[in-house]
mmCIF file of C-alpha atoms in Angstrom:
data_model
loop_
_atom_site.group_PDB
_atom_site.id
_atom_site.type_symbol
_atom_site.label_atom_id
_atom_site.label_comp_id
_atom_site.label_asym_id
_atom_site.label_seq_id
_atom_site.Cartn_x
_atom_site.Cartn_y
_atom_site.Cartn_z
ATOM 1 C CA UNK A 18 -38.546 34.489 -7.842
ATOM 2 C CA UNK A 19 -37.422 31.033 -8.496
ATOM 3 C CA UNK A 20 -39.198 28.558 -6.165
ATOM 4 C CA UNK A 21 -37.496 25.519 -4.893
ATOM 5 C CA UNK A 22 -39.169 22.047 -5.135
ATOM 6 C CA UNK A 23 -39.458 20.377 -1.858
ATOM 7 C CA UNK A 24 -36.887 17.879 -2.636
ATOM 8 C CA UNK A 25 -34.401 20.549 -3.821
ATOM 9 C CA UNK A 26 -35.108 22.325 -0.557
ATOM 10 C CA UNK A 27 -34.221 19.216 1.299
ATOM 11 C CA UNK A 28 -31.033 18.549 -0.575
ATOM 12 C CA UNK A 29 -30.106 22.260 -0.094
ATOM 13 C CA UNK A 30 -30.612 22.074 3.508
ATOM 14 C CA UNK A 31 -28.644 18.591 3.767
ATOM 15 C CA UNK A 32 -25.716 20.236 1.855
ATOM 16 C CA UNK A 33 -25.782 23.059 4.105
ATOM 17 C CA UNK A 34 -25.811 21.117 7.123
ATOM 18 C CA UNK A 35 -22.822 19.150 5.964
ATOM 19 C CA UNK A 36 -20.995 22.139 5.084
ATOM 20 C CA UNK A 37 -21.461 23.372 8.690
ATOM 21 C CA UNK A 38 -20.503 19.978 10.263
ATOM 22 C CA UNK A 39 -17.577 19.855 8.318
ATOM 23 C CA UNK A 40 -16.399 23.455 8.437
ATOM 24 C CA UNK A 41 -16.835 23.781 4.608
ATOM 25 C CA UNK A 42 -13.063 23.453 4.456
ATOM 26 C CA UNK A 43 -11.172 22.364 1.622
ATOM 27 C CA UNK A 44 -7.630 21.198 1.849
ATOM 28 C CA UNK A 45 -5.143 24.047 1.372
ATOM 29 C CA UNK A 46 -2.587 21.658 0.018
ATOM 30 C CA UNK A 47 -4.776 20.659 -2.852
ATOM 31 C CA UNK A 48 -3.210 22.841 -5.528
ATOM 32 C CA UNK A 49 -3.398 22.935 -9.268
ATOM 33 C CA UNK A 50 -0.257 21.431 -10.713
ATOM 34 C CA UNK A 51 -1.744 20.871 -14.337
ATOM 35 C CA UNK A 52 0.577 23.679 -15.588
ATOM 36 C CA UNK A 53 3.618 22.007 -14.355
ATOM 37 C CA UNK A 54 5.347 19.974 -16.910
ATOM 38 C CA UNK A 55 7.843 17.211 -15.335
ATOM 39 C CA UNK A 56 8.262 13.519 -15.932
ATOM 40 C CA UNK A 57 10.470 11.818 -13.479
ATOM 41 C CA UNK A 58 12.248 8.807 -14.549
ATOM 42 C CA UNK A 59 13.277 5.955 -12.127
ATOM 43 C CA UNK A 60 16.764 5.345 -13.292
ATOM 44 C CA UNK A 61 17.434 1.535 -13.013
ATOM 45 C CA UNK A 62 21.029 1.475 -11.847
ATOM 46 C CA UNK A 63 20.339 -2.027 -10.580
ATOM 47 C CA UNK A 64 19.878 -3.316 -14.216
ATOM 48 C CA UNK A 65 22.887 -1.372 -15.531
ATOM 49 C CA UNK A 66 24.931 -2.981 -12.889
ATOM 50 C CA UNK A 67 23.760 -6.543 -12.865
ATOM 51 C CA UNK A 68 23.477 -6.612 -16.847
ATOM 52 C CA UNK A 69 26.834 -4.969 -17.561
ATOM 53 C CA UNK A 70 29.163 -6.547 -19.999
ATOM 54 C CA UNK A 71 31.849 -8.298 -17.636
ATOM 55 C CA UNK A 72 34.213 -8.837 -20.778
ATOM 56 C CA UNK A 73 34.710 -5.270 -20.749
ATOM 57 C CA UNK A 74 34.295 -4.462 -17.078
ATOM 58 C CA UNK A 75 36.593 -1.612 -16.566
ATOM 59 C CA UNK A 76 35.104 0.274 -19.540
ATOM 60 C CA UNK A 77 31.800 -0.521 -18.002
ATOM 61 C CA UNK A 78 32.628 0.907 -14.622
ATOM 62 C CA UNK A 79 33.995 3.977 -16.102
ATOM 63 C CA UNK A 80 30.721 4.580 -17.898
ATOM 64 C CA UNK A 81 28.760 4.129 -14.690
ATOM 65 C CA UNK A 82 30.964 6.552 -12.914
ATOM 66 C CA UNK A 83 30.500 9.054 -15.558
ATOM 67 C CA UNK A 84 26.948 8.685 -15.398
ATOM 68 C CA UNK A 85 26.063 8.239 -11.637
ATOM 69 C CA UNK A 86 28.870 10.136 -9.935
ATOM 70 C CA UNK A 87 28.598 10.790 -6.198
ATOM 71 C CA UNK A 88 25.773 8.188 -6.142
ATOM 72 C CA UNK A 89 28.224 5.501 -7.432
ATOM 73 C CA UNK A 90 30.778 6.489 -4.837
ATOM 74 C CA UNK A 91 28.104 6.057 -2.052
ATOM 75 C CA UNK A 92 26.842 2.994 -3.328
ATOM 76 C CA UNK A 93 30.160 1.284 -3.583
ATOM 77 C CA UNK A 94 31.452 2.557 -0.295
ATOM 78 C CA UNK A 95 28.584 3.000 2.195
ATOM 79 C CA UNK A 96 25.931 0.701 0.633
ATOM 80 C CA UNK A 97 27.526 -2.649 -0.547
ATOM 81 C CA UNK A 98 30.937 -1.846 1.118
ATOM 82 C CA UNK A 99 33.464 -2.830 -1.739
ATOM 83 C CA UNK A 100 35.253 0.321 -1.825
ATOM 84 C CA UNK A 101 35.857 3.185 -4.197
ATOM 85 C CA UNK A 102 35.776 2.587 -7.922
ATOM 86 C CA UNK A 103 39.442 3.889 -8.146
ATOM 87 C CA UNK A 104 40.852 1.183 -5.976
ATOM 88 C CA UNK A 105 43.158 -1.411 -7.728
ATOM 89 C CA UNK A 106 40.952 -4.302 -6.261
ATOM 90 C CA UNK A 107 37.409 -2.791 -7.018
ATOM 91 C CA UNK A 108 36.750 -4.630 -10.212
ATOM 92 C CA UNK A 109 37.280 -7.924 -8.793
ATOM 93 C CA UNK A 110 35.060 -6.643 -5.724
ATOM 94 C CA UNK A 111 32.362 -5.725 -7.953
ATOM 95 C CA UNK A 112 32.566 -8.955 -10.185
ATOM 96 C CA UNK A 113 32.213 -10.965 -6.944
ATOM 97 C CA UNK A 114 29.379 -9.079 -5.812
ATOM 98 C CA UNK A 115 27.427 -8.978 -9.199
ATOM 99 C CA UNK A 116 28.098 -12.748 -9.569
ATOM 100 C CA UNK A 117 27.103 -13.961 -5.923
ATOM 101 C CA UNK A 118 24.267 -16.175 -6.614
ATOM 102 C CA UNK A 119 22.213 -14.957 -3.843
ATOM 103 C CA UNK A 120 22.677 -11.237 -4.989
ATOM 104 C CA UNK A 121 21.716 -12.289 -8.487
ATOM 105 C CA UNK A 122 18.426 -14.104 -7.226
ATOM 106 C CA UNK A 123 17.404 -10.942 -5.209
ATOM 107 C CA UNK A 124 18.177 -8.733 -8.244
ATOM 108 C CA UNK A 125 15.943 -11.078 -10.482
ATOM 109 C CA UNK A 126 13.271 -11.266 -7.864
ATOM 110 C CA UNK A 127 13.067 -7.460 -7.690
ATOM 111 C CA UNK A 128 13.242 -7.202 -11.452
ATOM 112 C CA UNK A 129 10.107 -9.353 -11.525
ATOM 113 C CA UNK A 130 8.227 -7.276 -9.019
ATOM 114 C CA UNK A 131 9.362 -3.886 -10.645
ATOM 115 C CA UNK A 132 9.049 -5.311 -14.249
ATOM 116 C CA UNK A 133 7.212 -2.124 -14.993
ATOM 117 C CA UNK A 134 7.789 1.139 -13.201
ATOM 118 C CA UNK A 135 5.461 3.179 -15.116
ATOM 119 C CA UNK A 136 2.924 3.731 -12.331
ATOM 120 C CA UNK A 137 5.646 4.309 -9.836
ATOM 121 C CA UNK A 138 7.161 7.025 -12.279
ATOM 122 C CA UNK A 139 3.843 8.689 -12.289
ATOM 123 C CA UNK A 140 3.422 8.826 -8.793
ATOM 124 C CA UNK A 141 6.899 10.296 -8.415
ATOM 125 C CA UNK A 142 6.338 12.817 -11.328
ATOM 126 C CA UNK A 143 3.187 13.889 -9.361
ATOM 127 C CA UNK A 144 5.050 14.450 -5.971
ATOM 128 C CA UNK A 145 7.867 16.467 -7.503
ATOM 129 C CA UNK A 146 5.264 18.524 -9.667
ATOM 130 C CA UNK A 147 3.817 19.567 -6.277
ATOM 131 C CA UNK A 148 7.517 20.192 -5.148
ATOM 132 C CA UNK A 149 7.950 22.330 -7.987
ATOM 133 C CA UNK A 150 4.580 24.257 -7.334
ATOM 134 C CA UNK A 151 5.850 25.099 -3.754
ATOM 135 C CA UNK A 152 9.441 25.330 -4.629
ATOM 136 C CA UNK A 153 9.473 26.963 -8.265
ATOM 137 C CA UNK A 154 13.323 27.861 -8.181
ATOM 138 C CA UNK A 155 14.349 24.243 -7.352
ATOM 139 C CA UNK A 156 15.529 21.533 -9.424
ATOM 140 C CA UNK A 157 14.029 17.905 -8.626
ATOM 141 C CA UNK A 158 16.532 15.291 -7.806
ATOM 142 C CA UNK A 159 17.535 12.330 -9.914
ATOM 143 C CA UNK A 160 15.865 9.122 -8.404
ATOM 144 C CA UNK A 161 18.177 6.107 -8.833
ATOM 145 C CA UNK A 162 17.133 2.465 -8.139
ATOM 146 C CA UNK A 163 19.355 -0.212 -6.819
ATOM 147 C CA UNK A 164 19.736 -3.406 -5.171
ATOM 148 C CA UNK A 165 21.900 -4.029 -2.189
ATOM 149 C CA UNK A 166 20.917 -7.283 -0.995
ATOM 150 C CA UNK A 167 18.816 -5.540 1.702
ATOM 151 C CA UNK A 168 21.905 -3.445 3.207
ATOM 152 C CA UNK A 169 20.154 0.026 2.877
ATOM 153 C CA UNK A 170 16.584 1.396 1.715
ATOM 154 C CA UNK A 171 17.259 4.961 0.901
ATOM 155 C CA UNK A 172 20.020 7.634 0.842
ATOM 156 C CA UNK A 173 20.648 11.052 -0.536
ATOM 157 C CA UNK A 174 23.825 12.545 -1.887
ATOM 158 C CA UNK A 175 24.294 15.909 -3.823
ATOM 159 C CA UNK A 176 21.282 15.819 -6.209
ATOM 160 C CA UNK A 177 20.610 12.034 -6.088
ATOM 161 C CA UNK A 178 18.167 10.074 -4.156
ATOM 162 C CA UNK A 179 18.870 6.250 -4.142
ATOM 163 C CA UNK A 180 16.174 3.959 -3.509
ATOM 164 C CA UNK A 181 16.822 0.100 -2.681
ATOM 165 C CA UNK A 182 14.142 -1.543 -4.556
ATOM 166 C CA UNK A 183 14.790 -4.721 -2.528
ATOM 167 C CA UNK A 184 13.475 -3.019 0.419
ATOM 168 C CA UNK A 185 9.927 -2.785 -1.269
ATOM 169 C CA UNK A 186 9.096 -6.254 -2.415
ATOM 170 C CA UNK A 187 5.900 -6.648 -0.799
ATOM 171 C CA UNK A 188 4.750 -7.678 2.797
ATOM 172 C CA UNK A 189 4.501 -11.286 1.403
ATOM 173 C CA UNK A 190 8.079 -11.286 0.215
ATOM 174 C CA UNK A 191 9.773 -14.717 1.457
ATOM 175 C CA UNK A 192 13.075 -12.912 1.805
ATOM 176 C CA UNK A 193 11.967 -10.757 4.745
ATOM 177 C CA UNK A 194 10.430 -13.733 6.609
ATOM 178 C CA UNK A 195 13.825 -15.596 5.986
ATOM 179 C CA UNK A 196 15.626 -12.838 7.567
ATOM 180 C CA UNK A 197 13.418 -12.648 10.577
ATOM 181 C CA UNK A 198 12.280 -9.023 9.732
ATOM 182 C CA UNK A 199 9.772 -7.744 12.303
ATOM 183 C CA UNK A 200 6.147 -7.603 11.213
ATOM 184 C CA UNK A 201 5.727 -3.915 11.941
ATOM 185 C CA UNK A 202 8.774 -3.319 9.545
ATOM 186 C CA UNK A 203 7.444 -5.816 6.924
ATOM 187 C CA UNK A 204 4.171 -3.974 6.498
ATOM 188 C CA UNK A 205 6.107 -1.024 5.278
ATOM 189 C CA UNK A 206 7.944 -2.788 2.541
ATOM 190 C CA UNK A 207 5.218 -2.285 -0.102
ATOM 191 C CA UNK A 208 6.094 -0.853 -3.380
ATOM 192 C CA UNK A 209 3.388 1.818 -2.860
ATOM 193 C CA UNK A 210 5.570 3.410 -0.235
ATOM 194 C CA UNK A 211 8.293 4.219 -2.751
ATOM 195 C CA UNK A 212 7.370 7.604 -3.517
ATOM 196 C CA UNK A 213 6.217 8.598 -0.059
ATOM 197 C CA UNK A 214 9.739 7.350 1.290
ATOM 198 C CA UNK A 215 11.538 8.927 -1.492
ATOM 199 C CA UNK A 216 9.829 12.135 -0.711
ATOM 200 C CA UNK A 217 10.609 11.653 3.085
ATOM 201 C CA UNK A 218 14.307 11.255 2.306
ATOM 202 C CA UNK A 219 14.489 14.549 0.256
ATOM 203 C CA UNK A 220 12.780 16.515 2.851
ATOM 204 C CA UNK A 221 14.976 15.202 5.447
ATOM 205 C CA UNK A 222 17.974 16.182 3.152
ATOM 206 C CA UNK A 223 16.864 19.770 2.650
ATOM 207 C CA UNK A 224 15.574 20.208 6.076
ATOM 208 C CA UNK A 225 18.023 18.797 8.392
ATOM 209 C CA UNK A 226 17.222 18.469 12.109
ATOM 210 C CA UNK A 227 18.024 21.563 14.150
ATOM 211 C CA UNK A 228 19.732 19.959 17.328
ATOM 212 C CA UNK A 229 20.622 23.065 19.123
ATOM 213 C CA UNK A 230 17.916 21.911 21.664
ATOM 214 C CA UNK A 231 17.571 18.113 21.416
ATOM 215 C CA UNK A 232 14.317 16.833 23.461
ATOM 216 C CA UNK A 233 11.247 14.777 22.807
ATOM 217 C CA UNK A 234 9.164 17.958 21.548
ATOM 218 C CA UNK A 235 11.787 19.065 19.210
ATOM 219 C CA UNK A 236 12.166 15.598 17.682
ATOM 220 C CA UNK A 237 8.264 15.400 17.496
ATOM 221 C CA UNK A 238 7.780 18.611 15.641
ATOM 222 C CA UNK A 239 10.684 18.078 13.229
ATOM 223 C CA UNK A 240 9.295 14.746 12.495
ATOM 224 C CA UNK A 241 5.956 16.228 12.163
ATOM 225 C CA UNK A 242 7.285 18.870 9.667
ATOM 226 C CA UNK A 243 8.854 16.210 7.581
ATOM 227 C CA UNK A 244 5.509 14.311 7.721
ATOM 228 C CA UNK A 245 3.488 17.625 6.670
ATOM 229 C CA UNK A 246 6.077 18.297 3.714
ATOM 230 C CA UNK A 247 5.252 14.701 2.327
ATOM 231 C CA UNK A 248 1.468 15.604 2.836
ATOM 232 C CA UNK A 249 2.058 18.826 0.776
ATOM 233 C CA UNK A 250 3.610 16.750 -2.014
ATOM 234 C CA UNK A 251 0.894 13.948 -1.877
ATOM 235 C CA UNK A 252 -2.072 15.645 -0.618
ATOM 236 C CA UNK A 253 -4.415 12.998 -2.063
ATOM 237 C CA UNK A 254 -2.755 10.134 -0.337
ATOM 238 C CA UNK A 255 -4.437 8.503 2.646
ATOM 239 C CA UNK A 256 -2.924 9.510 6.138
ATOM 240 C CA UNK A 257 -2.501 5.914 7.058
ATOM 241 C CA UNK A 258 -0.308 5.131 4.141
ATOM 242 C CA UNK A 259 1.853 8.224 4.735
ATOM 243 C CA UNK A 260 2.366 7.004 8.501
ATOM 244 C CA UNK A 261 2.881 3.414 7.559
ATOM 245 C CA UNK A 262 -0.010 2.537 9.934
ATOM 246 C CA UNK A 263 -2.587 -0.173 10.031
ATOM 247 C CA UNK A 264 -6.161 0.739 9.902
ATOM 248 C CA UNK A 265 -6.633 -0.217 13.684
ATOM 249 C CA UNK A 266 -3.544 1.855 14.695
ATOM 250 C CA UNK A 267 -4.653 4.919 12.838
ATOM 251 C CA UNK A 268 -7.910 4.591 14.650
ATOM 252 C CA UNK A 269 -6.225 4.414 17.828
ATOM 253 C CA UNK A 270 -4.164 7.636 17.208
ATOM 254 C CA UNK A 271 -7.258 9.681 16.407
ATOM 255 C CA UNK A 272 -9.178 8.429 19.319
ATOM 256 C CA UNK A 273 -6.516 8.924 21.793
ATOM 257 C CA UNK A 274 -4.786 12.070 20.497
ATOM 258 C CA UNK A 275 -5.913 14.066 23.792
ATOM 259 C CA UNK A 276 -4.914 11.291 26.015
ATOM 260 C CA UNK A 277 -1.498 10.911 24.490
ATOM 261 C CA UNK A 278 -0.685 14.754 24.868
ATOM 262 C CA UNK A 279 -1.912 14.661 28.523
ATOM 263 C CA UNK A 280 0.393 11.752 29.045
ATOM 264 C CA UNK A 281 3.435 13.674 27.750
ATOM 265 C CA UNK A 282 2.563 16.813 29.463
ATOM 266 C CA UNK A 283 1.766 15.180 32.843
ATOM 267 C CA UNK A 284 4.772 12.792 32.606
ATOM 268 C CA UNK A 285 7.095 15.708 31.761
ATOM 269 C CA UNK A 286 8.142 13.654 28.905
ATOM 270 C CA UNK A 287 8.060 16.754 26.183
ATOM 271 C CA UNK A 288 11.289 18.204 27.383
ATOM 272 C CA UNK A 289 13.056 15.114 28.289
ATOM 273 C CA UNK A 290 16.328 15.081 26.490
ATOM 274 C CA UNK A 291 17.057 11.383 27.369
ATOM 275 C CA UNK A 292 17.939 9.688 24.028
ATOM 276 C CA UNK A 293 16.010 6.428 25.079
ATOM 277 C CA UNK A 294 12.747 8.345 25.668
ATOM 278 C CA UNK A 295 13.205 10.055 22.275
ATOM 279 C CA UNK A 296 13.800 6.876 20.528
ATOM 280 C CA UNK A 297 10.681 5.064 22.091
ATOM 281 C CA UNK A 298 8.394 7.993 20.806
ATOM 282 C CA UNK A 299 9.765 8.739 17.309
ATOM 283 C CA UNK A 300 11.366 5.744 16.158
ATOM 284 C CA UNK A 301 9.868 2.544 14.454
ATOM 285 C CA UNK A 302 8.688 -0.062 16.992
ATOM 286 C CA UNK A 303 5.855 -2.675 17.388
ATOM 287 C CA UNK A 304 4.109 0.052 19.546
ATOM 288 C CA UNK A 305 4.837 3.144 21.462
ATOM 289 C CA UNK A 306 5.948 1.794 24.862
ATOM 290 C CA UNK A 307 4.771 4.942 26.723
ATOM 291 C CA UNK A 308 1.152 4.198 25.661
ATOM 292 C CA UNK A 309 -0.749 0.854 25.227
ATOM 293 C CA UNK A 310 0.060 -2.024 23.050
ATOM 294 C CA UNK A 311 -2.711 -0.994 20.730
ATOM 295 C CA UNK A 312 -0.675 2.142 19.643
ATOM 296 C CA UNK A 313 1.523 2.060 16.649
ATOM 297 C CA UNK A 314 5.342 2.845 16.847
ATOM 298 C CA UNK A 315 6.077 6.417 16.020
ATOM 299 C CA UNK A 316 2.696 7.570 17.561
ATOM 300 C CA UNK A 317 4.351 10.881 18.741
ATOM 301 C CA UNK A 318 5.470 11.486 14.992
ATOM 302 C CA UNK A 319 1.720 11.480 13.960
ATOM 303 C CA UNK A 320 1.079 13.799 16.858
ATOM 304 C CA UNK A 321 4.106 16.260 15.726
ATOM 305 C CA UNK A 322 2.184 16.221 12.416
ATOM 306 C CA UNK A 323 -0.924 17.233 13.909
ATOM 307 C CA UNK A 324 0.785 20.122 15.509
ATOM 308 C CA UNK A 325 2.227 21.397 12.470
ATOM 309 C CA UNK A 326 -1.162 21.023 10.772
ATOM 310 C CA UNK A 327 -2.445 23.357 13.381
ATOM 311 C CA UNK A 328 0.300 25.800 12.927
ATOM 312 C CA UNK A 329 -0.406 25.758 9.295
ATOM 313 C CA UNK A 330 -4.153 26.293 9.794
ATOM 314 C CA UNK A 331 -3.239 29.383 12.082
ATOM 315 C CA UNK A 332 -1.098 30.959 9.463
ATOM 316 C CA UNK A 333 -2.718 30.060 5.959
ATOM 317 C CA UNK A 334 -0.807 32.563 4.246
ATOM 318 C CA UNK A 335 2.372 31.149 5.014
ATOM 319 C CA UNK A 336 4.131 29.118 2.291
ATOM 320 C CA UNK A 337 5.306 25.441 2.487
ATOM 321 C CA UNK A 338 8.887 26.951 2.408
ATOM 322 C CA UNK A 339 8.169 29.189 5.212
ATOM 323 C CA UNK A 340 6.581 26.632 7.384
ATOM 324 C CA UNK A 341 9.388 24.235 6.800
ATOM 325 C CA UNK A 342 11.803 27.100 7.600
ATOM 326 C CA UNK A 343 10.656 27.412 11.244
ATOM 327 C CA UNK A 344 13.474 25.860 13.258
ATOM 328 C CA UNK A 345 12.430 27.003 16.700
ATOM 329 C CA UNK A 346 10.320 24.168 17.544
ATOM 330 C CA UNK A 347 9.039 25.209 20.996
ATOM 331 C CA UNK A 348 7.869 28.569 19.367
ATOM 332 C CA UNK A 349 6.109 26.594 16.580
ATOM 333 C CA UNK A 350 4.257 24.691 19.258
ATOM 334 C CA UNK A 351 3.438 27.829 21.150
ATOM 335 C CA UNK A 352 2.069 29.658 18.020
ATOM 336 C CA UNK A 353 0.078 26.631 16.832
ATOM 337 C CA UNK A 354 -2.076 26.727 19.898
ATOM 338 C CA UNK A 355 -2.300 23.090 19.704
ATOM 339 C CA UNK A 356 -5.282 21.574 21.720
ATOM 340 C CA UNK A 357 -6.329 18.292 21.017
#
């Protein structure tokens, strides 16, 4: 028989105790993606646009349309609002946009912040390798960067995700202060958020909201599913960064989870279909007005995420695809047996 030395027995005992305290649970979303080969490129449409040869503008526009297709249409019509590339006056409108001094200044500032996108591409690749692990029959989208003078941060169309890099210039960027952007939004404008927001946009496009019964509970759980999807794609990223919370806001949610839930139940807010109540609970704000001023905006989204987590823990054999496909939000809550 092999005898343990006293110090080894103590270490073994402490390891067992820690295992009991923490439930010896590993994160089921931590999966092995080492065998999945994928390298995501952040396509720099912004550079192609602002550095195009304007002496041969018509030819350059045709080349962009061939390369970017539906993305190019949405960017022109809905992001910078200059109309379709087929319009007779489109070349002159595009030339004005490119040569506008403020637009060029914003582009150049953006180009400095994102002088290298290697780290960003590695993060995107990691997320979409997880995506291929859970959805092996899928094709990852093309991720295309643009600058829109702060008009729009993200959009999806067909097999593209457009990401406005000028919305991720860092919380110390002077442009946001000049525009009077609220602090609770500025804190989310860090370059590190790009991969998370890209994945959120992709999840939203493939799992749109089921609005057959629109109320607070349905919105909470749908947003919670989207947050859980992003968690599955980036299991190693801190919860605080995923939610865009500050440290004290994250602590507030964890310390007040039961009180939040009790308040929603007692005030009969869960099944409220009042659009104002829904917005107050799930949309960005300085804080959640139904709670205290120490709470973060979107606190109910975090709670919806906890409900989806509880559901996934109850049904560990369900795949990410199966959990994301649950569209009866009230049934998901019931089967989760959520009890904070």
